[in-house]
């Protein structure tokens, strides 16, 4: 299994946003959507601000593959649902730490139960 390099992790972590483009059923990429991304150790995680109804999220869950761009990193990825409660607590903390400067309402939305349920781990392909 391919892993993120330290350089890729550092560059993506330092970026404010990540552009995500899940692969559609016909094999084409969904239009890139800017989203927030957080790091926990050697792993990267994203959530859908619109919860399970987010278009990019629905496509990602259906097909499990996509492409990301962030901090100069341009990679094909696999999406893996993350449901571990303890890990999601750490991801909540990472969202608070990284994005609190944007205001409490945005971060509050990213750690709400419906949004938290959309946590996806990004694995490089």
GROMACS .gro file of N, CA and C in nm:
model
  375
    1UNK      N    1   0.083  -0.117   0.000
    1UNK     CA    2   0.000   0.000   0.000
    1UNK      C    3   0.089   0.124   0.000
    2UNK      N    4   0.054   0.221  -0.083
    2UNK     CA    5   0.128   0.346  -0.093
    2UNK      C    6   0.099   0.434   0.028
    3UNK      N    7   0.201   0.504   0.075
    3UNK     CA    8   0.185   0.595   0.189
    3UNK      C    9   0.223   0.736   0.146
    4UNK      N   10   0.174   0.832   0.222
    4UNK     CA   11   0.213   0.970   0.199
    4UNK      C   12   0.359   0.987   0.237
    5UNK      N   13   0.432   1.069   0.164
    5UNK     CA   14   0.567   1.103   0.206
    5UNK      C   15   0.557   1.212   0.313
    6UNK      N   16   0.661   1.228   0.389
    6UNK     CA   17   0.664   1.334   0.490
    6UNK      C   18   0.646   1.470   0.425
    7UNK      N   19   0.712   1.491   0.311
    7UNK     CA   20   0.699   1.617   0.239
    7UNK      C   21   0.555   1.642   0.196
    8UNK      N   22   0.488   1.541   0.141
    8UNK     CA   23   0.348   1.557   0.099
    8UNK      C   24   0.259   1.590   0.218
    9UNK      N   25   0.276   1.518   0.328
    9UNK     CA   26   0.197   1.544   0.448
    9UNK      C   27   0.217   1.687   0.498
   10UNK      N   28   0.342   1.731   0.504
   10UNK     CA   29   0.373   1.865   0.553
   10UNK      C   30   0.313   1.972   0.462
   11UNK      N   31   0.322   1.953   0.331
   11UNK     CA   32   0.271   2.052   0.236
   11UNK      C   33   0.118   2.060   0.241
   12UNK      N   34   0.053   1.945   0.248
   12UNK     CA   35  -0.093   1.945   0.255
   12UNK      C   36  -0.141   2.000   0.388
   13UNK      N   37  -0.074   1.963   0.495
   13UNK     CA   38  -0.110   2.013   0.628
   13UNK      C   39  -0.098   2.166   0.634
   14UNK      N   40   0.003   2.221   0.571
   14UNK     CA   41   0.027   2.365   0.575
   14UNK      C   42  -0.073   2.443   0.489
   15UNK      N   43  -0.134   2.378   0.393
   15UNK     CA   44  -0.231   2.444   0.305
   15UNK      C   45  -0.365   2.464   0.377
   16UNK      N   46  -0.433   2.573   0.348
   16UNK     CA   47  -0.564   2.597   0.408
   16UNK      C   48  -0.670   2.504   0.350
   17UNK      N   49  -0.661   2.479   0.220
   17UNK     CA   50  -0.763   2.399   0.154
   17UNK      C   51  -0.701   2.291   0.067
   18UNK      N   52  -0.785   2.197   0.035
   18UNK     CA   53  -0.751   2.088  -0.055
   18UNK      C   54  -0.860   2.084  -0.161
   19UNK      N   55  -0.823   2.067  -0.287
   19UNK     CA   56  -0.923   2.049  -0.392
   19UNK      C   57  -0.943   1.899  -0.410
   20UNK      N   58  -1.068   1.855  -0.398
   20UNK     CA   59  -1.100   1.714  -0.411
   20UNK      C   60  -1.190   1.696  -0.532
   21UNK      N   61  -1.161   1.592  -0.611
   21UNK     CA   62  -1.241   1.559  -0.729
   21UNK      C   63  -1.261   1.408  -0.732
   22UNK      N   64  -1.372   1.359  -0.677
   22UNK     CA   65  -1.400   1.215  -0.681
   22UNK      C   66  -1.425   1.167  -0.825
   23UNK      N   67  -1.399   1.040  -0.848
   23UNK     CA   68  -1.425   0.980  -0.979
   23UNK      C   69  -1.573   0.943  -0.987
   24UNK      N   70  -1.636   0.984  -1.096
   24UNK     CA   71  -1.777   0.951  -1.119
   24UNK      C   72  -1.789   0.808  -1.175
   25UNK      N   73  -1.913   0.761  -1.182
   25UNK     CA   74  -1.938   0.626  -1.236
   25UNK      C   75  -1.885   0.608  -1.377
   26UNK      N   76  -1.889   0.714  -1.458
   26UNK     CA   77  -1.842   0.703  -1.597
   26UNK      C   78  -1.690   0.717  -1.609
   27UNK      N   79  -1.621   0.730  -1.495
   27UNK     CA   80  -1.475   0.739  -1.496
   27UNK      C   81  -1.420   0.879  -1.504
   28UNK      N   82  -1.505   0.979  -1.525
   28UNK     CA   83  -1.459   1.117  -1.528
   28UNK      C   84  -1.452   1.171  -1.387
   29UNK      N   85  -1.377   1.279  -1.371
   29UNK     CA   86  -1.365   1.342  -1.240
   29UNK      C   87  -1.478   1.442  -1.216
   30UNK      N   88  -1.532   1.440  -1.096
   30UNK     CA   89  -1.625   1.543  -1.047
   30UNK      C   90  -1.549   1.674  -1.051
   31UNK      N   91  -1.618   1.785  -1.068
   31UNK     CA   92  -1.546   1.913  -1.066
   31UNK      C   93  -1.474   1.928  -0.932
   32UNK      N   94  -1.354   1.985  -0.930
   32UNK     CA   95  -1.281   2.002  -0.805
   32UNK      C   96  -1.357   2.091  -0.707
   33UNK      N   97  -1.361   2.049  -0.582
   33UNK     CA   98  -1.430   2.122  -0.476
   33UNK      C   99  -1.327   2.156  -0.368
   34UNK      N  100  -1.315   2.284  -0.330
   34UNK     CA  101  -1.222   2.319  -0.222
   34UNK      C  102  -1.284   2.281  -0.087
   35UNK      N  103  -1.208   2.207  -0.008
   35UNK     CA  104  -1.253   2.165   0.125
   35UNK      C  105  -1.137   2.177   0.223
   36UNK      N  106  -1.170   2.166   0.350
   36UNK     CA  107  -1.068   2.167   0.454
   36UNK      C  108  -1.013   2.026   0.473
   37UNK      N  109  -0.887   2.019   0.510
   37UNK     CA  110  -0.820   1.892   0.533
   37UNK      C  111  -0.738   1.901   0.661
   38UNK      N  112  -0.736   1.793   0.738
   38UNK     CA  113  -0.656   1.788   0.860
   38UNK      C  114  -0.570   1.662   0.861
   39UNK      N  115  -0.467   1.671   0.942
   39UNK     CA  116  -0.370   1.561   0.954
   39UNK      C  117  -0.376   1.504   1.095
   40UNK      N  118  -0.366   1.372   1.103
   40UNK     CA  119  -0.349   1.302   1.231
   40UNK      C  120  -0.237   1.203   1.209
   41UNK      N  121  -0.120   1.233   1.265
   41UNK     CA  122  -0.004   1.146   1.244
   41UNK      C  123   0.036   1.145   1.097
   42UNK      N  124   0.038   1.027   1.038
   42UNK     CA  125   0.076   1.013   0.897
   42UNK      C  126  -0.045   0.997   0.806
   43UNK      N  127  -0.161   1.042   0.852
   43UNK     CA  128  -0.284   1.027   0.776
   43UNK      C  129  -0.353   1.161   0.756
   44UNK      N  130  -0.431   1.171   0.648
   44UNK     CA  131  -0.506   1.291   0.614
   44UNK      C  132  -0.655   1.259   0.613
   45UNK      N  133  -0.735   1.355   0.660
   45UNK     CA  134  -0.879   1.334   0.671
   45UNK      C  135  -0.955   1.456   0.620
   46UNK      N  136  -1.071   1.429   0.562
   46UNK     CA  137  -1.161   1.534   0.516
   46UNK      C  138  -1.303   1.501   0.563
   47UNK      N  139  -1.387   1.604   0.564
   47UNK     CA  140  -1.528   1.588   0.596
   47UNK      C  141  -1.608   1.676   0.501
   48UNK      N  142  -1.734   1.639   0.484
   48UNK     CA  143  -1.823   1.715   0.399
   48UNK      C  144  -1.898   1.820   0.482
   49UNK      N  145  -1.874   1.947   0.453
   49UNK     CA  146  -1.942   2.057   0.524
   49UNK      C  147  -2.094   2.044   0.512
   50UNK      N  148  -2.140   1.990   0.401
   50UNK     CA  149  -2.284   1.972   0.378
   50UNK      C  150  -2.335   1.837   0.426
   51UNK      N  151  -2.252   1.766   0.500
   51UNK     CA  152  -2.292   1.635   0.551
   51UNK      C  153  -2.305   1.533   0.439
   52UNK      N  154  -2.384   1.430   0.461
   52UNK     CA  155  -2.398   1.321   0.365
   52UNK      C  156  -2.464   1.366   0.235
   53UNK      N  157  -2.523   1.484   0.232
   53UNK     CA  158  -2.588   1.534   0.111
   53UNK      C  159  -2.492   1.604   0.015
   54UNK      N  160  -2.369   1.628   0.059
   54UNK     CA  161  -2.272   1.695  -0.028
   54UNK      C  162  -2.246   1.613  -0.154
   55UNK      N  163  -2.251   1.679  -0.268
   55UNK     CA  164  -2.235   1.610  -0.396
   55UNK      C  165  -2.102   1.536  -0.408
   56UNK      N  166  -1.993   1.606  -0.375
   56UNK     CA  167  -1.862   1.541  -0.386
   56UNK      C  168  -1.855   1.421  -0.292
   57UNK      N  169  -1.914   1.434  -0.172
   57UNK     CA  170  -1.910   1.326  -0.074
   57UNK      C  171  -1.986   1.204  -0.123
   58UNK      N  172  -2.105   1.225  -0.177
   58UNK     CA  173  -2.184   1.112  -0.229
   58UNK      C  174  -2.107   1.038  -0.339
   59UNK      N  175  -2.043   1.114  -0.427
   59UNK     CA  176  -1.965   1.052  -0.535
   59UNK      C  177  -1.845   0.977  -0.477
   60UNK      N  178  -1.778   1.036  -0.380
   60UNK     CA  179  -1.662   0.970  -0.317
   60UNK      C  180  -1.702   0.839  -0.251
   61UNK      N  181  -1.815   0.839  -0.181
   61UNK     CA  182  -1.861   0.717  -0.111
   61UNK      C  183  -1.906   0.610  -0.210
   62UNK      N  184  -1.962   0.652  -0.322
   62UNK     CA  185  -2.010   0.556  -0.422
   62UNK      C  186  -1.894   0.486  -0.492
   63UNK      N  187  -1.793   0.564  -0.532
   63UNK     CA  188  -1.686   0.507  -0.614
   63UNK      C  189  -1.555   0.485  -0.541
   64UNK      N  190  -1.532   0.557  -0.432
   64UNK     CA  191  -1.414   0.534  -0.349
   64UNK      C  192  -1.282   0.581  -0.404
   65UNK      N  193  -1.283   0.649  -0.518
   65UNK     CA  194  -1.157   0.696  -0.578
   65UNK      C  195  -1.171   0.841  -0.618
   66UNK      N  196  -1.057   0.909  -0.628
   66UNK     CA  197  -1.060   1.049  -0.668
   66UNK      C  198  -0.922   1.105  -0.690
   67UNK      N  199  -0.917   1.235  -0.693
   67UNK     CA  200  -0.792   1.307  -0.716
   67UNK      C  201  -0.792   1.430  -0.625
   68UNK      N  202  -0.675   1.462  -0.568
   68UNK     CA  203  -0.663   1.581  -0.482
   68UNK      C  204  -0.548   1.668  -0.530
   69UNK      N  205  -0.560   1.796  -0.497
   69UNK     CA  206  -0.453   1.893  -0.517
   69UNK      C  207  -0.448   1.982  -0.395
   70UNK      N  208  -0.328   2.000  -0.340
   70UNK     CA  209  -0.312   2.086  -0.223
   70UNK      C  210  -0.164   2.108  -0.196
   71UNK      N  211  -0.126   2.232  -0.172
   71UNK     CA  212   0.011   2.262  -0.135
   71UNK      C  213   0.114   2.215  -0.236
   72UNK      N  214   0.076   2.210  -0.362
   72UNK     CA  215   0.167   2.164  -0.467
   72UNK      C  216   0.167   2.013  -0.485
   73UNK      N  217   0.087   1.941  -0.408
   73UNK     CA  218   0.075   1.796  -0.421
   73UNK      C  219  -0.045   1.768  -0.510
   74UNK      N  220  -0.027   1.679  -0.606
   74UNK     CA  221  -0.128   1.644  -0.705
   74UNK      C  222  -0.132   1.492  -0.713
   75UNK      N  223  -0.238   1.427  -0.656
   75UNK     CA  224  -0.237   1.281  -0.640
   75UNK      C  225  -0.372   1.218  -0.664
   76UNK      N  226  -0.370   1.097  -0.718
   76UNK     CA  227  -0.487   1.011  -0.717
   76UNK      C  228  -0.497   0.951  -0.577
   77UNK      N  229  -0.621   0.938  -0.529
   77UNK     CA  230  -0.641   0.888  -0.392
   77UNK      C  231  -0.757   0.790  -0.386
   78UNK      N  232  -0.762   0.720  -0.273
   78UNK     CA  233  -0.874   0.634  -0.238
   78UNK      C  234  -0.936   0.691  -0.112
   79UNK      N  235  -1.069   0.693  -0.107
   79UNK     CA  236  -1.143   0.739   0.010
   79UNK      C  237  -1.181   0.620   0.095
   80UNK      N  238  -1.157   0.630   0.227
   80UNK     CA  239  -1.194   0.523   0.320
   80UNK      C  240  -1.272   0.586   0.436
   81UNK      N  241  -1.394   0.537   0.460
   81UNK     CA  242  -1.475   0.589   0.569
   81UNK      C  243  -1.406   0.563   0.702
   82UNK      N  244  -1.411   0.662   0.791
   82UNK     CA  245  -1.350   0.649   0.924
   82UNK      C  246  -1.456   0.668   1.031
   83UNK      N  247  -1.482   0.563   1.107
   83UNK     CA  248  -1.588   0.568   1.208
   83UNK      C  249  -1.538   0.554   1.351
   84UNK      N  250  -1.408   0.537   1.370
   84UNK     CA  251  -1.353   0.521   1.505
   84UNK      C  252  -1.377   0.648   1.587
   85UNK      N  253  -1.447   0.635   1.699
   85UNK     CA  254  -1.486   0.750   1.781
   85UNK      C  255  -1.365   0.824   1.837
   86UNK      N  256  -1.266   0.751   1.888
   86UNK     CA  257  -1.148   0.815   1.943
   86UNK      C  258  -1.070   0.892   1.839
   87UNK      N  259  -1.055   0.833   1.723
   87UNK     CA  260  -0.986   0.902   1.614
   87UNK      C  261  -1.066   1.024   1.571
   88UNK      N  262  -1.197   1.012   1.562
   88UNK     CA  263  -1.279   1.128   1.525
   88UNK      C  264  -1.270   1.239   1.628
   89UNK      N  265  -1.250   1.207   1.755
   89UNK     CA  266  -1.227   1.309   1.857
   89UNK      C  267  -1.099   1.386   1.826
   90UNK      N  268  -0.994   1.314   1.787
   90UNK     CA  269  -0.867   1.379   1.751
   90UNK      C  270  -0.883   1.465   1.625
   91UNK      N  271  -0.961   1.416   1.530
   91UNK     CA  272  -0.986   1.492   1.408
   91UNK      C  273  -1.064   1.619   1.441
   92UNK      N  274  -1.162   1.610   1.532
   92UNK     CA  275  -1.233   1.729   1.578
   92UNK      C  276  -1.133   1.832   1.631
   93UNK      N  277  -1.042   1.787   1.716
   93UNK     CA  278  -0.940   1.876   1.773
   93UNK      C  279  -0.853   1.938   1.665
   94UNK      N  280  -0.819   1.858   1.564
   94UNK     CA  281  -0.737   1.909   1.454
   94UNK      C  282  -0.810   2.018   1.376
   95UNK      N  283  -0.940   2.000   1.354
   95UNK     CA  284  -1.019   2.105   1.288
   95UNK      C  285  -1.020   2.232   1.372
   96UNK      N  286  -1.040   2.219   1.504
   96UNK     CA  287  -1.039   2.336   1.592
   96UNK      C  288  -0.903   2.406   1.586
   97UNK      N  289  -0.796   2.331   1.596
   97UNK     CA  290  -0.662   2.390   1.597
   97UNK      C  291  -0.628   2.461   1.466
   98UNK      N  292  -0.659   2.396   1.356
   98UNK     CA  293  -0.618   2.450   1.227
   98UNK      C  294  -0.708   2.563   1.177
   99UNK      N  295  -0.837   2.554   1.203
   99UNK     CA  296  -0.931   2.645   1.138
   99UNK      C  297  -1.006   2.741   1.231
  100UNK      N  298  -0.973   2.747   1.358
  100UNK     CA  299  -1.046   2.834   1.451
  100UNK      C  300  -1.040   2.981   1.410
  101UNK      N  301  -0.939   3.021   1.338
  101UNK     CA  302  -0.926   3.161   1.296
  101UNK      C  303  -1.037   3.205   1.199
  102UNK      N  304  -1.109   3.107   1.142
  102UNK     CA  305  -1.218   3.139   1.050
  102UNK      C  306  -1.351   3.161   1.121
  103UNK      N  307  -1.352   3.143   1.250
  103UNK     CA  308  -1.474   3.167   1.327
  103UNK      C  309  -1.537   3.038   1.375
  104UNK      N  310  -1.598   3.048   1.492
  104UNK     CA  311  -1.653   2.930   1.557
  104UNK      C  312  -1.764   2.861   1.480
  105UNK      N  313  -1.845   2.935   1.405
  105UNK     CA  314  -1.958   2.871   1.337
  105UNK      C  315  -1.911   2.774   1.230
  106UNK      N  316  -1.804   2.805   1.159
  106UNK     CA  317  -1.754   2.715   1.056
  106UNK      C  318  -1.696   2.587   1.118
  107UNK      N  319  -1.616   2.605   1.221
  107UNK     CA  320  -1.555   2.488   1.286
  107UNK      C  321  -1.663   2.405   1.354
  108UNK      N  322  -1.758   2.473   1.418
  108UNK     CA  323  -1.868   2.401   1.484
  108UNK      C  324  -1.940   2.311   1.383
  109UNK      N  325  -1.961   2.361   1.263
  109UNK     CA  326  -2.026   2.280   1.159
  109UNK      C  327  -1.942   2.158   1.122
  110UNK      N  328  -1.811   2.173   1.124
  110UNK     CA  329  -1.721   2.063   1.083
  110UNK      C  330  -1.709   1.954   1.189
  111UNK      N  331  -1.748   1.983   1.311
  111UNK     CA  332  -1.739   1.882   1.418
  111UNK      C  333  -1.877   1.837   1.466
  112UNK      N  334  -1.982   1.884   1.398
  112UNK     CA  335  -2.119   1.844   1.432
  112UNK      C  336  -2.138   1.695   1.397
  113UNK      N  337  -2.228   1.626   1.467
  113UNK     CA  338  -2.246   1.483   1.444
  113UNK      C  339  -2.271   1.444   1.298
  114UNK      N  340  -2.355   1.519   1.226
  114UNK     CA  341  -2.383   1.485   1.086
  114UNK      C  342  -2.262   1.501   0.996
  115UNK      N  343  -2.180   1.600   1.026
  115UNK     CA  344  -2.057   1.621   0.949
  115UNK      C  345  -1.951   1.520   0.990
  116UNK      N  346  -1.938   1.498   1.116
  116UNK     CA  347  -1.841   1.402   1.169
  116UNK      C  348  -1.862   1.263   1.108
  117UNK      N  349  -1.988   1.229   1.081
  117UNK     CA  350  -2.020   1.100   1.021
  117UNK      C  351  -1.969   1.087   0.877
  118UNK      N  352  -1.923   1.199   0.819
  118UNK     CA  353  -1.872   1.195   0.681
  118UNK      C  354  -1.719   1.189   0.675
  119UNK      N  355  -1.655   1.162   0.786
  119UNK     CA  356  -1.509   1.159   0.789
  119UNK      C  357  -1.454   1.055   0.693
  120UNK      N  358  -1.365   1.101   0.605
  120UNK     CA  359  -1.300   1.012   0.509
  120UNK      C  360  -1.148   1.024   0.521
  121UNK      N  361  -1.082   0.911   0.526
  121UNK     CA  362  -0.936   0.907   0.523
  121UNK      C  363  -0.895   0.908   0.377
  122UNK      N  364  -0.790   0.983   0.346
  122UNK     CA  365  -0.738   0.990   0.210
  122UNK      C  366  -0.613   0.903   0.201
  123UNK      N  367  -0.617   0.805   0.114
  123UNK     CA  368  -0.503   0.716   0.091
  123UNK      C  369  -0.447   0.741  -0.049
  124UNK      N  370  -0.317   0.765  -0.061
  124UNK     CA  371  -0.261   0.785  -0.195
  124UNK      C  372  -0.268   0.654  -0.273
  125UNK      N  373  -0.302   0.665  -0.401
  125UNK     CA  374  -0.311   0.545  -0.486
  125UNK      C  375  -0.183   0.521  -0.562
   0.00000   0.00000   0.00000
